[in-house]
Amino acid sequence: MKVLMFGWEFPPHISGGLGTACYGLTKGMAEIEDIDVTFVVPKAFGDEDQSRIKLIGANNIPVSRTTFTFDEGGKTMEYLEVDSPILPYVTEDEFWTLKSKRYTGQTKFVETDENSKIEFSGGYGPDLLKEIRNYALVARLIAEDNSCDIIHAHDWLTYPAGIAASQSTGKPLVIHVHATDFDRSGGDVNPRVYAIEREGMEAADKIIAVSNLTRKMVIEKYGIPPEKVVTVYNAVESVNNEKGSLPPKGVKDKVVTFLGRITMQKGPGYFVEAANLVLKKMRNARFVMAGSGDMMNEMIARTAALGIADKFHFTGFLKGNDVNDLFSMTDVFVMPSVSEPFGIVPLEAMQLNVPVIISNQSGVSEILKHAIKIDFWDTYAMADAIYGVLNYSSLAQHFKSAGKTEVDELKWTHSAREVRKVYESTLQEF
């Protein structure tokens, strides 16, 4: 079975859980003999791990030329733009020259470099919606050049690309919902993002949700029939114990860690308030907020206002082995997410023998037994849990050992086999 998969980021160039989940799932699928995955991203940097999958960067595809591979003998033939719906231009003069001519309503004008390739940032910049649109334009060409049985698109950024690829090839579309704008915005939904999400869900033949929490959101907030939505839980990649570049701990205090985007969705404010409660009972504790986001300055100001800034450390965004360094110093990890479709970071912490406290409003709480679960808004319960783990060694040791045993069983190969079942049912119904 050939799968054409569209993502937005791929290690080592990731900014959150989406890229990590895509990488883990594709590696898991590589273990299944009859699955062949071609993974597409807007921008390929050239240093991605392609040992198990074929990776295509949309930034490397000329939009005025494409290649077809014929089954007979595997011969290839290149041709230049014949009735192409995409017209590339390099300069403003070229744009107006093309614009002055008569074309069908389906024709799209797109700015390219001198090699007729579209430039993508590979990130989440101010031109994000434009890049999503351009990604969809190139996705059509990629789909026509790469034969597949099914198309799989991850998260809202790639839904237009998945739809374009499906329409151009007639192949079924599966979309993977890692989060919705209701999660990211706390209910203050961006209507343009919501429209893209809903269009993707309605166009998809099958929808994979990363938790029952997310499945319920898709059904209730987007009006999708329940039989169309299937839950497949994420897993965790085996972490290594290689050291990064962080300096040694340097203090004897206990360390409590928050690791993630410092945004409303992740609940950093509740972490700070719980930290303040803990520090009223014990002073030999320090709190680390690792990550970046639009609430970072607000959190720094709040710790100062509470008079606990001397007990707080803001590291900025960490990646790779620096995360290992931080967890090696951590006595308890806290994920107080307001709305977390899944949440892979607690699994990574548990692999490294760190007890975890997670919110009941996270998808991962549906599958973990050896984690302390609290409501994100209950800062007193959060503070009690932190205090208990820091001060009762037998409690901490139980969650370390039982947690690691539990999380070691959460393999991406299992998730991949569940996704394969979704593919099979989709193809049977198509």
Coordinates of C-alpha atoms in Angstrom, one line a residue:
M1 CA 0.0 0.0 0.0
K2 CA 1.5 3.3 -1.1
V3 CA 0.7 6.3 1.2
L4 CA 1.3 9.9 0.2
M5 CA 1.5 11.8 3.4
F6 CA 1.5 15.6 3.9
G7 CA 3.0 17.2 7.0
W8 CA 4.2 20.7 7.9
E9 CA 7.4 20.0 9.8
F10 CA 9.8 17.1 10.2
P11 CA 12.7 16.6 12.6
P12 CA 15.2 18.1 13.2
H13 CA 13.2 21.2 12.1
I14 CA 10.3 21.1 14.5
S15 CA 8.6 23.6 16.9
G16 CA 6.2 21.3 18.7
G17 CA 4.5 18.0 19.1
L18 CA 3.2 17.8 15.5
G19 CA 6.6 17.1 13.9
T20 CA 7.5 14.7 16.6
A21 CA 4.2 12.8 16.2
C22 CA 4.6 12.7 12.4
Y23 CA 8.2 11.4 12.7
G24 CA 7.2 8.7 15.2
L25 CA 4.2 7.5 13.1
T26 CA 6.2 7.3 9.8
K27 CA 9.0 5.3 11.6
G28 CA 6.3 3.0 13.0
M29 CA 4.8 2.6 9.5
A30 CA 8.2 1.8 8.1
E31 CA 8.2 -1.4 10.2
I32 CA 5.1 -2.6 8.4
E33 CA 6.3 -4.4 5.3
D34 CA 3.4 -3.6 2.9
I35 CA 3.3 0.1 3.7
D36 CA 5.4 2.5 1.6
V37 CA 5.3 6.1 2.8
T38 CA 6.2 9.3 0.8
F39 CA 6.3 12.2 3.2
V40 CA 5.9 15.7 1.9
V41 CA 6.7 19.0 3.7
P42 CA 6.6 22.6 2.5
K43 CA 10.4 23.0 2.9
A44 CA 13.0 20.3 3.0
F45 CA 16.3 21.5 4.5
G46 CA 18.3 18.5 3.4
D47 CA 19.4 17.2 6.8
E48 CA 16.2 15.2 7.6
D49 CA 16.4 11.5 8.4
Q50 CA 15.4 9.8 5.1
S51 CA 16.6 6.3 6.0
R52 CA 13.1 4.8 6.3
I53 CA 10.9 7.1 4.2
K54 CA 11.1 9.1 1.0
L55 CA 10.9 12.9 1.9
I56 CA 9.8 15.5 -0.7
G57 CA 10.1 19.2 -0.1
A58 CA 7.5 21.3 -2.0
N59 CA 10.2 24.0 -2.2
N60 CA 12.1 21.7 -4.6
I61 CA 9.3 21.1 -7.1
P62 CA 9.3 23.3 -10.2
V63 CA 5.7 24.4 -10.8
S64 CA 6.1 24.8 -14.5
R65 CA 7.5 21.4 -15.1
T66 CA 6.7 17.9 -13.8
T67 CA 7.7 14.3 -14.4
F68 CA 5.5 11.3 -15.0
T69 CA 6.7 7.8 -14.4
F70 CA 5.1 5.1 -16.6
D71 CA 4.6 1.6 -15.3
E72 CA 6.0 0.1 -18.5
G73 CA 9.7 -0.2 -17.8
G74 CA 9.7 2.6 -15.3
K75 CA 10.4 5.2 -18.0
T76 CA 10.1 8.8 -17.3
M77 CA 9.2 11.8 -19.5
E78 CA 9.5 15.4 -18.7
Y79 CA 7.2 18.0 -20.3
L80 CA 6.9 21.7 -20.0
E81 CA 3.7 23.3 -18.8
V82 CA 0.8 22.2 -21.0
D83 CA -2.6 23.5 -19.9
S84 CA -1.1 24.0 -16.4
P85 CA -3.4 25.6 -13.9
I86 CA -0.4 27.2 -12.3
L87 CA 1.4 30.1 -13.9
P88 CA 4.7 31.1 -12.3
Y89 CA 6.2 34.5 -12.4
V90 CA 9.5 35.9 -11.1
T91 CA 9.2 39.6 -11.4
E92 CA 6.3 42.1 -11.0
D93 CA 6.5 42.9 -14.7
E94 CA 6.1 39.2 -15.6
F95 CA 3.0 39.1 -13.3
W96 CA 1.3 42.0 -15.0
T97 CA 2.2 40.6 -18.5
L98 CA 0.6 37.3 -17.6
K99 CA -2.3 39.0 -15.9
S100 CA -3.1 40.9 -19.1
K101 CA -3.8 37.7 -21.0
R102 CA -7.0 35.6 -20.9
Y103 CA -7.1 32.5 -18.8
T104 CA -9.7 30.2 -17.3
G105 CA -11.0 30.8 -13.8
Q106 CA -9.0 27.9 -12.5
T107 CA -5.6 29.5 -13.3
K108 CA -3.5 30.5 -10.3
F109 CA -0.6 33.0 -10.5
V110 CA 2.2 32.2 -8.1
E111 CA 5.5 33.9 -7.4
T112 CA 8.6 31.7 -7.9
D113 CA 12.4 31.9 -8.2
E114 CA 14.2 31.7 -11.5
N115 CA 13.9 27.9 -11.4
S116 CA 10.1 28.1 -11.2
K117 CA 10.2 26.9 -7.6
I118 CA 8.1 28.4 -4.8
E119 CA 9.9 29.6 -1.7
F120 CA 8.6 28.3 1.6
S121 CA 9.7 29.3 5.1
G122 CA 9.0 26.0 6.6
G123 CA 7.6 27.8 9.7
Y124 CA 4.6 29.6 11.0
G125 CA 5.3 33.2 9.9
P126 CA 3.0 36.1 9.0
D127 CA 2.4 34.7 5.4
L128 CA 1.2 31.3 6.8
L129 CA -2.1 31.3 4.9
K130 CA -0.4 32.2 1.7
E131 CA 2.1 29.3 2.2
I132 CA -0.8 27.0 2.9
R133 CA -2.4 28.0 -0.4
N134 CA 0.9 27.6 -2.3
Y135 CA 1.5 24.2 -0.6
A136 CA -1.8 23.0 -2.0
L137 CA -0.9 24.2 -5.5
V138 CA 2.3 22.2 -5.4
A139 CA 0.6 19.2 -3.7
R140 CA -1.4 18.7 -6.8
L141 CA 1.7 18.3 -8.9
I142 CA 3.4 16.0 -6.4
A143 CA 0.4 13.8 -6.2
E144 CA 0.3 13.4 -10.0
D145 CA 3.9 12.5 -10.1
N146 CA 3.9 10.0 -7.2
S147 CA 1.5 7.1 -7.5
C148 CA -0.3 6.2 -4.3
D149 CA -3.3 4.3 -2.9
I150 CA -4.3 6.7 -0.2
I151 CA -3.5 10.3 0.9
H152 CA -2.9 11.3 4.5
A153 CA -2.8 14.9 5.7
H154 CA -1.7 16.0 9.2
D155 CA -3.4 18.9 10.9
W156 CA -5.2 22.0 9.4
L157 CA -2.1 23.4 7.7
T158 CA -2.0 20.5 5.3
Y159 CA -5.7 19.9 4.7
P160 CA -5.9 22.1 1.6
A161 CA -2.9 20.1 0.2
G162 CA -4.5 16.8 1.0
I163 CA -7.8 17.9 -0.7
A164 CA -5.9 19.1 -3.8
A165 CA -3.9 15.9 -4.0
S166 CA -7.1 13.8 -3.6
Q167 CA -9.0 15.8 -6.2
S168 CA -6.2 15.5 -8.8
T169 CA -5.7 11.8 -8.4
G170 CA -9.2 10.5 -7.3
K171 CA -7.6 8.8 -4.3
P172 CA -9.3 8.7 -0.9
L173 CA -8.2 11.2 1.8
V174 CA -7.6 10.6 5.4
I175 CA -6.9 13.6 7.7
H176 CA -5.2 13.4 11.1
V177 CA -6.5 15.8 13.7
H178 CA -3.7 16.6 16.2
A179 CA -5.4 19.7 17.5
T180 CA -8.3 22.0 16.6
D181 CA -8.5 25.8 16.8
F182 CA -10.7 25.4 19.8
D183 CA -7.7 23.8 21.6
R184 CA -5.3 26.4 20.4
S185 CA -7.5 29.5 21.0
G186 CA -9.4 28.5 24.1
G187 CA -12.7 29.0 22.2
D188 CA -11.8 32.4 20.6
V189 CA -11.7 30.6 17.2
N190 CA -10.2 32.2 14.1
P191 CA -12.9 32.0 11.5
R192 CA -10.5 31.4 8.6
V193 CA -8.7 28.6 10.4
Y194 CA -12.1 27.1 11.4
A195 CA -13.2 27.2 7.8
I196 CA -10.0 25.4 6.6
E197 CA -10.4 22.8 9.3
R198 CA -14.1 22.2 8.6
E199 CA -13.5 22.0 4.8
G200 CA -10.8 19.3 5.4
M201 CA -13.0 17.3 7.7
E202 CA -15.9 17.4 5.3
A203 CA -13.8 16.5 2.3
A204 CA -12.0 13.6 4.1
D205 CA -13.2 10.0 3.7
K206 CA -12.0 9.2 7.2
I207 CA -10.7 11.3 10.1
I208 CA -8.1 10.1 12.7
A209 CA -8.3 11.9 16.1
V210 CA -5.4 11.6 18.6
S211 CA -7.7 11.0 21.5
N212 CA -11.4 10.6 22.4
L213 CA -11.3 14.2 23.7
T214 CA -10.4 15.3 20.2
R215 CA -12.8 13.0 18.5
K216 CA -15.7 14.5 20.6
M217 CA -14.5 18.0 19.6
V218 CA -14.5 17.1 15.9
I219 CA -18.0 15.6 16.1
E220 CA -19.6 18.3 18.3
K221 CA -17.9 21.5 17.1
Y222 CA -17.6 20.6 13.4
G223 CA -20.7 18.6 12.8
I224 CA -18.9 15.5 11.6
P225 CA -20.8 12.1 11.6
P226 CA -19.4 9.9 14.5
E227 CA -18.8 6.9 12.2
K228 CA -16.4 8.9 10.2
V229 CA -14.0 9.7 13.1
V230 CA -11.6 7.1 14.6
T231 CA -9.3 7.5 17.6
V232 CA -5.7 6.4 17.3
Y233 CA -3.5 7.3 20.2
N234 CA 0.0 8.7 19.8
A235 CA 3.0 6.9 21.2
V236 CA 6.5 7.9 22.1
E237 CA 9.9 7.4 20.4
S238 CA 12.6 5.8 22.5
V239 CA 14.7 8.6 23.9
N240 CA 18.4 8.4 24.2
N241 CA 20.4 9.4 27.3
E242 CA 22.9 11.5 25.4
K243 CA 23.9 14.8 27.0
G244 CA 23.2 18.2 25.5
S245 CA 24.7 21.6 26.0
L246 CA 23.0 22.7 29.3
P247 CA 25.2 23.5 32.2
P248 CA 25.1 21.2 35.3
K249 CA 22.2 21.7 37.8
G250 CA 24.5 23.5 40.3
V251 CA 21.9 23.7 43.2
K252 CA 20.5 21.2 45.7
D253 CA 17.0 22.4 45.4
K254 CA 14.2 20.2 44.0
V255 CA 13.3 21.0 40.4
V256 CA 9.8 21.2 39.0
T257 CA 9.5 21.6 35.2
F258 CA 7.0 22.9 32.7
L259 CA 8.1 22.2 29.1
G260 CA 6.0 23.4 26.1
R261 CA 4.7 26.4 24.3
I262 CA 4.1 29.3 26.7
T263 CA 0.6 29.9 25.4
M264 CA -2.9 29.9 26.9
Q265 CA -3.6 26.4 25.7
K266 CA -0.7 25.0 27.7
G267 CA -1.8 26.6 31.0
P268 CA 1.5 28.3 32.1
G269 CA -0.4 30.7 34.3
Y270 CA -1.8 27.9 36.4
F271 CA 1.7 26.5 36.8
V272 CA 3.0 29.8 38.1
E273 CA 0.1 30.1 40.6
A274 CA 0.7 26.5 41.8
A275 CA 4.4 27.2 42.2
N276 CA 3.6 30.2 44.4
L277 CA 1.5 28.0 46.7
V278 CA 4.3 25.3 46.9
L279 CA 6.9 28.0 47.8
K280 CA 4.8 29.1 50.7
K281 CA 5.3 25.6 52.2
M282 CA 8.9 24.9 51.1
R283 CA 11.7 27.0 49.9
N284 CA 14.1 24.3 48.6
A285 CA 12.3 24.1 45.2
R286 CA 12.9 25.7 41.9
F287 CA 10.6 26.0 38.9
V288 CA 11.6 25.8 35.3
M289 CA 9.5 27.1 32.4
A290 CA 11.1 25.8 29.2
G291 CA 9.7 27.0 25.9
S292 CA 8.6 30.1 24.2
G293 CA 5.3 31.7 23.3
D294 CA 3.2 34.8 23.4
M295 CA 2.6 34.6 27.2
M296 CA 6.3 34.4 28.1
N297 CA 6.7 38.1 29.1
E298 CA 3.4 37.9 31.1
M299 CA 4.7 34.9 33.0
I300 CA 8.0 36.6 33.8
A301 CA 6.1 39.6 35.1
R302 CA 3.8 37.5 37.2
T303 CA 6.6 35.7 38.9
A304 CA 8.1 39.0 39.7
A305 CA 4.8 40.4 41.1
L306 CA 4.5 37.3 43.3
G307 CA 8.0 37.7 44.6
I308 CA 9.2 34.3 43.4
A309 CA 11.3 35.3 40.4
D310 CA 14.4 34.1 42.3
K311 CA 13.0 30.6 42.2
F312 CA 12.0 30.6 38.6
H313 CA 14.1 29.9 35.5
F314 CA 13.0 30.6 31.9
T315 CA 15.1 28.7 29.5
G316 CA 13.5 29.6 26.1
F317 CA 12.9 26.9 23.5
L318 CA 14.9 23.7 24.0
K319 CA 15.3 20.8 21.6
G320 CA 17.2 17.6 21.1
N321 CA 19.5 16.5 23.9
D322 CA 19.1 19.7 25.9
V323 CA 15.6 18.4 26.8
N324 CA 17.4 15.2 28.2
D325 CA 19.6 17.5 30.3
L326 CA 16.6 19.3 31.7
F327 CA 14.8 16.1 32.6
S328 CA 17.9 14.6 34.2
M329 CA 17.7 17.6 36.7
T330 CA 13.9 17.4 37.1
D331 CA 12.1 15.9 40.1
V332 CA 8.6 16.3 38.8
F333 CA 7.2 17.3 35.4
V334 CA 3.9 19.2 35.2
M335 CA 1.6 19.6 32.1
P336 CA -1.3 21.8 33.2
S337 CA -2.8 22.1 29.7
V338 CA -6.2 23.8 29.4
S339 CA -7.0 21.8 26.3
E340 CA -4.4 19.2 25.1
P341 CA -5.5 16.9 22.3
F342 CA -2.9 14.4 23.3
G343 CA 0.5 15.4 24.9
I344 CA 3.7 13.5 24.1
V345 CA 6.0 15.4 26.5
P346 CA 4.8 13.5 29.6
L347 CA 5.6 10.2 27.9
E348 CA 9.2 11.4 27.2
A349 CA 9.5 12.5 30.8
M350 CA 8.3 9.1 32.1
Q351 CA 10.8 7.4 29.9
L352 CA 13.6 9.3 31.7
N353 CA 12.2 8.3 35.1
V354 CA 10.5 11.6 35.9
P355 CA 7.1 11.5 37.8
V356 CA 4.5 13.5 35.9
I357 CA 1.4 15.5 36.8
I358 CA -1.0 16.1 33.9
S359 CA -4.4 17.7 33.5
N360 CA -7.6 15.8 33.1
Q361 CA -8.2 18.0 30.0
S362 CA -5.4 16.2 28.1
G363 CA -5.8 13.3 25.7
V364 CA -2.9 11.4 27.2
S365 CA -4.7 11.2 30.5
E366 CA -7.1 8.7 28.8
I367 CA -4.3 6.1 28.5
L368 CA -1.9 6.7 31.4
K369 CA -2.5 5.0 34.7
H370 CA 0.7 5.9 36.5
A371 CA 0.5 9.7 36.4
I372 CA -1.1 12.1 38.8
K373 CA -4.1 13.8 37.2
I374 CA -5.6 17.1 38.2
D375 CA -8.0 19.7 36.7
F376 CA -5.9 22.4 35.1
W377 CA -7.7 25.2 37.0
D378 CA -7.3 23.6 40.4
T379 CA -4.0 25.2 41.4
Y380 CA -4.4 23.9 45.0
A381 CA -4.6 20.3 43.8
M382 CA -1.7 20.9 41.5
A383 CA 0.4 22.4 44.3
D384 CA -0.5 19.5 46.7
A385 CA 0.6 17.0 44.0
I386 CA 3.9 18.8 43.4
Y387 CA 4.5 19.0 47.2
G388 CA 3.7 15.3 47.7
V389 CA 6.1 14.1 45.0
L390 CA 8.9 16.4 46.2
N391 CA 8.6 15.4 49.8
Y392 CA 7.6 11.7 49.9
S393 CA 10.3 9.7 48.2
S394 CA 8.3 6.4 48.1
L395 CA 5.6 8.2 46.2
A396 CA 8.1 9.6 43.7
Q397 CA 9.8 6.3 43.3
H398 CA 6.5 4.5 42.6
F399 CA 5.6 6.9 39.8
K400 CA 9.2 6.7 38.4
S401 CA 9.3 2.9 38.2
A402 CA 5.7 2.2 37.3
G403 CA 5.5 5.1 34.9
K404 CA 8.6 4.0 33.0
T405 CA 7.3 0.4 32.7
E406 CA 3.9 1.7 31.4
V407 CA 5.3 4.1 28.9
D408 CA 7.8 1.6 27.5
E409 CA 4.8 -0.3 26.1
L410 CA 3.5 2.6 24.1
K411 CA 5.1 1.9 20.7
W412 CA 4.7 3.8 17.5
T413 CA 4.4 0.5 15.6
H414 CA 1.2 -0.2 17.5
S415 CA -0.2 3.2 16.5
A416 CA 1.0 2.6 12.9
R417 CA -0.9 -0.7 12.7
E418 CA -4.1 1.1 14.0
V419 CA -3.6 3.7 11.2
R420 CA -3.2 0.9 8.7
K421 CA -6.6 -0.5 9.8
V422 CA -8.1 3.0 9.1
Y423 CA -6.5 2.9 5.6
E424 CA -8.0 -0.6 4.9
S425 CA -11.5 0.4 6.0
T426 CA -11.3 3.6 4.0
L427 CA -10.3 1.8 0.8
Q428 CA -13.0 -0.8 1.3
E429 CA -15.7 1.9 1.7
F430 CA -14.3 4.1 -1.1

